[in-house]
Coordinates of C-alpha atoms and ligand atoms in Angstrom, one line a residue:
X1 CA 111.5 -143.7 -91.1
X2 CA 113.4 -146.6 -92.9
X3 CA 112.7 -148.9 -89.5
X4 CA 109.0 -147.8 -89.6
X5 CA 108.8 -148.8 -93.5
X6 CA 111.0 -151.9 -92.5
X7 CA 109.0 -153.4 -90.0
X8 CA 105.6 -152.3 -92.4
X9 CA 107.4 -154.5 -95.0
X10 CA 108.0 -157.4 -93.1
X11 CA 104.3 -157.4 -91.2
X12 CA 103.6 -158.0 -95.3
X13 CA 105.7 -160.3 -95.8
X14 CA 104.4 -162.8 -92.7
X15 CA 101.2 -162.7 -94.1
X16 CA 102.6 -165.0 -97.0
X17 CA 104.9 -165.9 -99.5
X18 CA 104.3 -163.6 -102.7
X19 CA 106.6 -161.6 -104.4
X20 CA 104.5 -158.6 -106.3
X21 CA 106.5 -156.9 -109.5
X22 CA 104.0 -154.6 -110.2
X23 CA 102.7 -152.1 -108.4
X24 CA 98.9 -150.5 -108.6
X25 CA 98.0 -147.1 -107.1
X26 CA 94.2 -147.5 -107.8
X27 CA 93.1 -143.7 -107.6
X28 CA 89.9 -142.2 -109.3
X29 CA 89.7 -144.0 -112.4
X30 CA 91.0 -147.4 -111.2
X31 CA 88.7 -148.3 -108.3
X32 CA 87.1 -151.0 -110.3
X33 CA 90.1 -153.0 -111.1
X34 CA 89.8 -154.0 -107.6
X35 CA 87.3 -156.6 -108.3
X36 CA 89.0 -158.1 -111.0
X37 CA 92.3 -158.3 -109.6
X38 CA 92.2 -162.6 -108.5
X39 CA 93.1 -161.6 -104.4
X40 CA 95.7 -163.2 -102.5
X41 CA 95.6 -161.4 -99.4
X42 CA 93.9 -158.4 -98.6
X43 CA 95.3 -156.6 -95.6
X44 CA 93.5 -153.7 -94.4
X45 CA 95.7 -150.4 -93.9
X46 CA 94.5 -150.9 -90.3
X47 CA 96.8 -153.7 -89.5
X48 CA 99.5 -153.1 -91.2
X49 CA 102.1 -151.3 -88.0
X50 CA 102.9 -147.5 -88.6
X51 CA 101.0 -148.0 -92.1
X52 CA 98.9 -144.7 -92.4
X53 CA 95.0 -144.7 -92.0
X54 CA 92.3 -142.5 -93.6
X55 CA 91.3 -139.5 -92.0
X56 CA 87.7 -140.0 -94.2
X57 CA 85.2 -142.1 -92.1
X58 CA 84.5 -145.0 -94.1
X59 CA 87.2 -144.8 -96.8
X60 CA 88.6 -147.9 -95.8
X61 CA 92.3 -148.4 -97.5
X62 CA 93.3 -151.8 -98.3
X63 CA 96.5 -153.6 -99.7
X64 CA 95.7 -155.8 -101.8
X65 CA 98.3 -159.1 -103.1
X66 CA 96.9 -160.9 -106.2
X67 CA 97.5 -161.5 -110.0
X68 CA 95.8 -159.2 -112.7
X69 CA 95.8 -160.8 -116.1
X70 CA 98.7 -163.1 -115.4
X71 CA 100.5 -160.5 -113.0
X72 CA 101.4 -160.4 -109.9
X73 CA 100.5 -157.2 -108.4
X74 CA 100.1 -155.2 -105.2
X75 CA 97.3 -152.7 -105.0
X76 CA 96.8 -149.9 -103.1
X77 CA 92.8 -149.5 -102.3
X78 CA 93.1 -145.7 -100.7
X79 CA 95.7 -143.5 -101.4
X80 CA 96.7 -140.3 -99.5
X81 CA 96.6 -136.9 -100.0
X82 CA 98.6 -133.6 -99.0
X83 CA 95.4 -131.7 -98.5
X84 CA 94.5 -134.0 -95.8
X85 CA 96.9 -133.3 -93.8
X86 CA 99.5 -136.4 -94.4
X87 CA 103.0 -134.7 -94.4
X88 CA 104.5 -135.9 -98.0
X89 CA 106.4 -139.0 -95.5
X90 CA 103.2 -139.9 -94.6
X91 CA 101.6 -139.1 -98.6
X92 CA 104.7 -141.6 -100.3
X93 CA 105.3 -144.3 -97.0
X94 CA 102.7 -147.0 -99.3
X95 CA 105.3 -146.4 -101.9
X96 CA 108.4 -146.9 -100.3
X97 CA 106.4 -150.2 -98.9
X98 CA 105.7 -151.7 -102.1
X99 CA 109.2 -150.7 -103.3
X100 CA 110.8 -152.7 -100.4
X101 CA 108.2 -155.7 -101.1
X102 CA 110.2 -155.9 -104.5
X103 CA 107.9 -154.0 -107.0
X104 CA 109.6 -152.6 -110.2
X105 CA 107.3 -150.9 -111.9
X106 CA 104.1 -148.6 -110.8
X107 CA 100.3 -147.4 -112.1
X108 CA 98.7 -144.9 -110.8
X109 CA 96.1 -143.1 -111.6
X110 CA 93.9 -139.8 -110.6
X111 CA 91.4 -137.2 -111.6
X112 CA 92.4 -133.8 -112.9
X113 CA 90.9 -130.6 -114.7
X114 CA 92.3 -130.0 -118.2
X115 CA 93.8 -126.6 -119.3
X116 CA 94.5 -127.9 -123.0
X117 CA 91.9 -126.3 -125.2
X118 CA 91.9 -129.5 -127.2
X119 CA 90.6 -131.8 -124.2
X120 CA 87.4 -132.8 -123.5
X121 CA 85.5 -134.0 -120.2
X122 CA 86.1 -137.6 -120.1
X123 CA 89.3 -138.0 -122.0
X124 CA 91.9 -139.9 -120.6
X125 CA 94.8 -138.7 -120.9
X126 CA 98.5 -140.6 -120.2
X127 CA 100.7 -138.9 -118.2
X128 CA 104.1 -137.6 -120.2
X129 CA 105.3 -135.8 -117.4
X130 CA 104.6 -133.5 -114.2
X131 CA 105.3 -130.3 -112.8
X132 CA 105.5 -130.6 -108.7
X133 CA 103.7 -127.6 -107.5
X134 CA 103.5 -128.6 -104.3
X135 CA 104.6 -126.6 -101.1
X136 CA 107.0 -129.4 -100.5
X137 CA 109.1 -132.2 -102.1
X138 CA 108.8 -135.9 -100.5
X139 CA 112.7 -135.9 -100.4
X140 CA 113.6 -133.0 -98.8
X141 CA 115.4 -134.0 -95.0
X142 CA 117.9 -136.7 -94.6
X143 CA 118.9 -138.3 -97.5
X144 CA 118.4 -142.2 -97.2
X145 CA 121.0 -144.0 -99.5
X146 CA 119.6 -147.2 -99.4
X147 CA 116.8 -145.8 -101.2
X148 CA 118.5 -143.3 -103.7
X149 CA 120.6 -140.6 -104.1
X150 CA 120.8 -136.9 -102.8
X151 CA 120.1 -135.3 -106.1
X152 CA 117.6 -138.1 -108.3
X153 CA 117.1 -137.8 -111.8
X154 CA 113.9 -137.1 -112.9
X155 CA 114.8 -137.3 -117.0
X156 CA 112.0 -139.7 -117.3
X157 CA 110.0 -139.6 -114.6
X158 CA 106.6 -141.9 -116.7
X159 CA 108.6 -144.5 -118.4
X160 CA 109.0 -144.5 -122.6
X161 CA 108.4 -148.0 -122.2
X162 CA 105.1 -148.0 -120.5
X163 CA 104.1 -144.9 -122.0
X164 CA 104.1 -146.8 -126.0
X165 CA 102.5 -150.2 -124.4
X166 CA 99.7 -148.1 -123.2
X167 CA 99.6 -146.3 -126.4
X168 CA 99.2 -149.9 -128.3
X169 CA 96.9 -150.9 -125.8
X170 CA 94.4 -148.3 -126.6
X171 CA 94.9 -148.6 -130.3
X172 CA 93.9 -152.3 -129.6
X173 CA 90.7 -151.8 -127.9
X174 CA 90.3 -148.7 -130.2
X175 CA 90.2 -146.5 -127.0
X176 CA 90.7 -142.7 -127.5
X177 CA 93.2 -141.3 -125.3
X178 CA 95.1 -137.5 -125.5
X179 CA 98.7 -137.1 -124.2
X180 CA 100.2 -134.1 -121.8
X181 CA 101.6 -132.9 -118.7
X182 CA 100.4 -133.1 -115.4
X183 CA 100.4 -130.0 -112.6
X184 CA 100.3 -131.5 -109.3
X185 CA 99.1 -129.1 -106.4
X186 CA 98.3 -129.8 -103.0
X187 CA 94.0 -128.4 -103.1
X188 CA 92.0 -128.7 -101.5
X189 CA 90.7 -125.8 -103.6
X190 CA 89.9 -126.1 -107.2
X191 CA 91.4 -123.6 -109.4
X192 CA 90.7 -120.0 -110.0
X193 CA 90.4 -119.0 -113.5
X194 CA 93.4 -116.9 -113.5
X195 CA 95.3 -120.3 -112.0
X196 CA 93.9 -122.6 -114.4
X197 CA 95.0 -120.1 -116.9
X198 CA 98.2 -120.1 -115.4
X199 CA 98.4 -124.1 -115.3
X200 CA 98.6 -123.3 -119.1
X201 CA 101.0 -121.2 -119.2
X202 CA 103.2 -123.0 -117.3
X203 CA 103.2 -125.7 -119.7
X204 CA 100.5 -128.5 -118.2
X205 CA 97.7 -130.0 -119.8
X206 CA 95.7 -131.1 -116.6
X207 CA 96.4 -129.7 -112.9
X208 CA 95.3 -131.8 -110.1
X209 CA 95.7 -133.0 -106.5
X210 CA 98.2 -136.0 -106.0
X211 CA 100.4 -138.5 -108.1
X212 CA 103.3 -136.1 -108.0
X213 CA 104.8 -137.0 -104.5
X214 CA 104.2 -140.4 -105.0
X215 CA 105.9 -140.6 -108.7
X216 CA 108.7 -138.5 -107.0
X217 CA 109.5 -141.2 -104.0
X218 CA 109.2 -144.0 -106.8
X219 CA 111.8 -142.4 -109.3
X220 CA 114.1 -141.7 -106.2
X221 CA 114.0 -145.9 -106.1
X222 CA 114.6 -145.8 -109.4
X223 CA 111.4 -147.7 -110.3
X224 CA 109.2 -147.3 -113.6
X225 CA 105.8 -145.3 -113.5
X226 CA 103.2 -145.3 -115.7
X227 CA 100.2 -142.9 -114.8
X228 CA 96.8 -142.0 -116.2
X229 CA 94.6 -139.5 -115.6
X230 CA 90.9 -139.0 -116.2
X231 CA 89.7 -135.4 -117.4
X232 CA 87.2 -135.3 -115.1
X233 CA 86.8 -131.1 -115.7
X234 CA 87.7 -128.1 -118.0
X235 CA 89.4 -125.2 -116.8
X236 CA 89.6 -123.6 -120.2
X237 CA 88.0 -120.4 -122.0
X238 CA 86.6 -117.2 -121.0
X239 CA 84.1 -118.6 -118.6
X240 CA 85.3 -121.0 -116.3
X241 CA 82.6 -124.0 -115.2
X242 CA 82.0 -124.8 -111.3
X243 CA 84.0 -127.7 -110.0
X244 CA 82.6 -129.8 -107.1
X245 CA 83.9 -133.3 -105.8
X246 CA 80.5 -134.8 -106.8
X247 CA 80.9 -133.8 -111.1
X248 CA 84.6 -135.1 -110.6
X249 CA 83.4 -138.8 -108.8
X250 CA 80.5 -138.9 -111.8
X251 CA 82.8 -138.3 -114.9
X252 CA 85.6 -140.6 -113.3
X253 CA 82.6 -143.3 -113.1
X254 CA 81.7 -142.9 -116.4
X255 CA 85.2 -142.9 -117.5
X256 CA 86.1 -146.0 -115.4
X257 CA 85.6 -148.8 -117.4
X258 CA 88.0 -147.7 -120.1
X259 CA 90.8 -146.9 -117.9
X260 CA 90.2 -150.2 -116.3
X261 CA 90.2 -152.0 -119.4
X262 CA 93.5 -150.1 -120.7
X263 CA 95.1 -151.6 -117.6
X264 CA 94.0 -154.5 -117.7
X265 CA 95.3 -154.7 -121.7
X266 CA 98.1 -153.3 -120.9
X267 CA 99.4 -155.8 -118.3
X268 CA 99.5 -158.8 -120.9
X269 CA 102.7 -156.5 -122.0
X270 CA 104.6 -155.7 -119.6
Ligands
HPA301 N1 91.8 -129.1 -110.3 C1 92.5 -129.8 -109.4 N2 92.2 -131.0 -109.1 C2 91.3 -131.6 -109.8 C3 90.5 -131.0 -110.7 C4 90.8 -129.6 -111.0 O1 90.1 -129.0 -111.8 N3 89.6 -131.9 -111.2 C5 89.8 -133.0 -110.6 N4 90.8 -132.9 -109.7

């Protein structure tokens, strides 16, 4: 794995001479900040050797080398999910890529159904800290020490740091934002009410489908993450509302320009 990552990495790095510090997982939420990132190179997934591609016709992944607000950033246009199919290699190699083409610090973002009885569709809320409920763990197999240890630490997995710049960054655009803990499972189904309830008695505030696996394989680098995610459903109460893909996609719209604009704020400060 390390040669395939290796020789991803230096296919990057032939394209030109830019050093990114900042990573960008642009998941729902983050699409938008795209188009205001000032583009270097944009390599499609495609090229890019042993680089995986999307299984969804037309969902076209990108990497993207530019600066954002003064930053010099590498975004990831496409991300990739368990439920898909990807083993969790497969779900994290864009991470280890970045990682290797010197970034320090990461954002990601995602959708997510809240189980705190407090949140509302639309909030966003900053990620304090997750609970891997996946069938699998990115790490498990051959350790490889030039990445990290055996047994990582995961005392901090979303960075203090990052956490209060985001904070002051809504409170400057005076953006409303909740706090909790995200569940990350590998779906494809929505919840059950009986899981949802679970979700909350487990301790999370919002389950959903990804970020986990990718914040694990950052932390084993021992790289800062920072992740949002947009309330995008509720699975709280007695009765339990329908899900579908096309109510997440339309709240995570609507949400979008905030979360971009938090972002965006927040990069002057880091
Ligand atoms: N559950 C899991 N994943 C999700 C949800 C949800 O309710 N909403 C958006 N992604």
């Amino acid at each position: 794995m390390l040669e395939e990552i290796k020789s991803s990495v230096s296919y990057i790095q032939q394209q030109g001479d830019f050093k990114p510090e900042i990573g960008i997982v642009l998941g729902t939420g983050l699409s938008n900040l795209a188009n205001q990132i000032e583009v270097i190179k944009r390599i499609p997934y495609s090229e890019i050797p042993n680089f995986p591609v999307s299984t969804v016709k037309g969902h076209s992944g990108n990497l993207v080398l530019g600066v954002l607000n003064g930053k010099k950033v590498v975004a990831l246009q496409g991300r990739f999910h368990y439920y898909e199919g990807y083993n969790m290699q497969k779900v994290t190699f864009p991470i280890r890529v970045l990682a290797l083409l010197g970034v320090k610090k990461f954002i990601l973002s995602n959708a997510s159904g809240g189980v705190n009885p407090n949140f509302q569709v639309g909030d966003i809320m900053l990620i304090k800290d997750h609970i891997n409920l996946f069938p699998d763990n990115p790490l498990r197999g051959p350790n490889i020490e030039e990445f990290g240890p055996r047994f990582p630490d995961m005392s901090e997995p979303y960075n203090k740091k990052l956490l209060q710049i985001a904070r002051d960054a809504a409170k400057a655009l005076s953006l409303n934002v909740v706090e909790g803990v995200y569940a990350g499972t590998s779906g494809p189904t929505f919840e059950t009410p009986a899981e949802y309830n679970y979700m909350k008695a487990i301790g999370a505030d919002a389950v959903g489908m990804s970020t986990v696996p990718e914040v694990i394989v950052a932390k084993h680098m021992n790289l800062d993450c920072f992740a949002i995610s947009v309330i995008t459903d509720l699975g709280v109460g007695e009765e339990i509302e329908e899900v579908s893909h096309e109510k997440v996609l339309d709240v995570a719209k609507e949400v979008e320009p905030r979360v971009t604009k938090l972002v965006f704020e927040m990069l002057k400060h880091i």
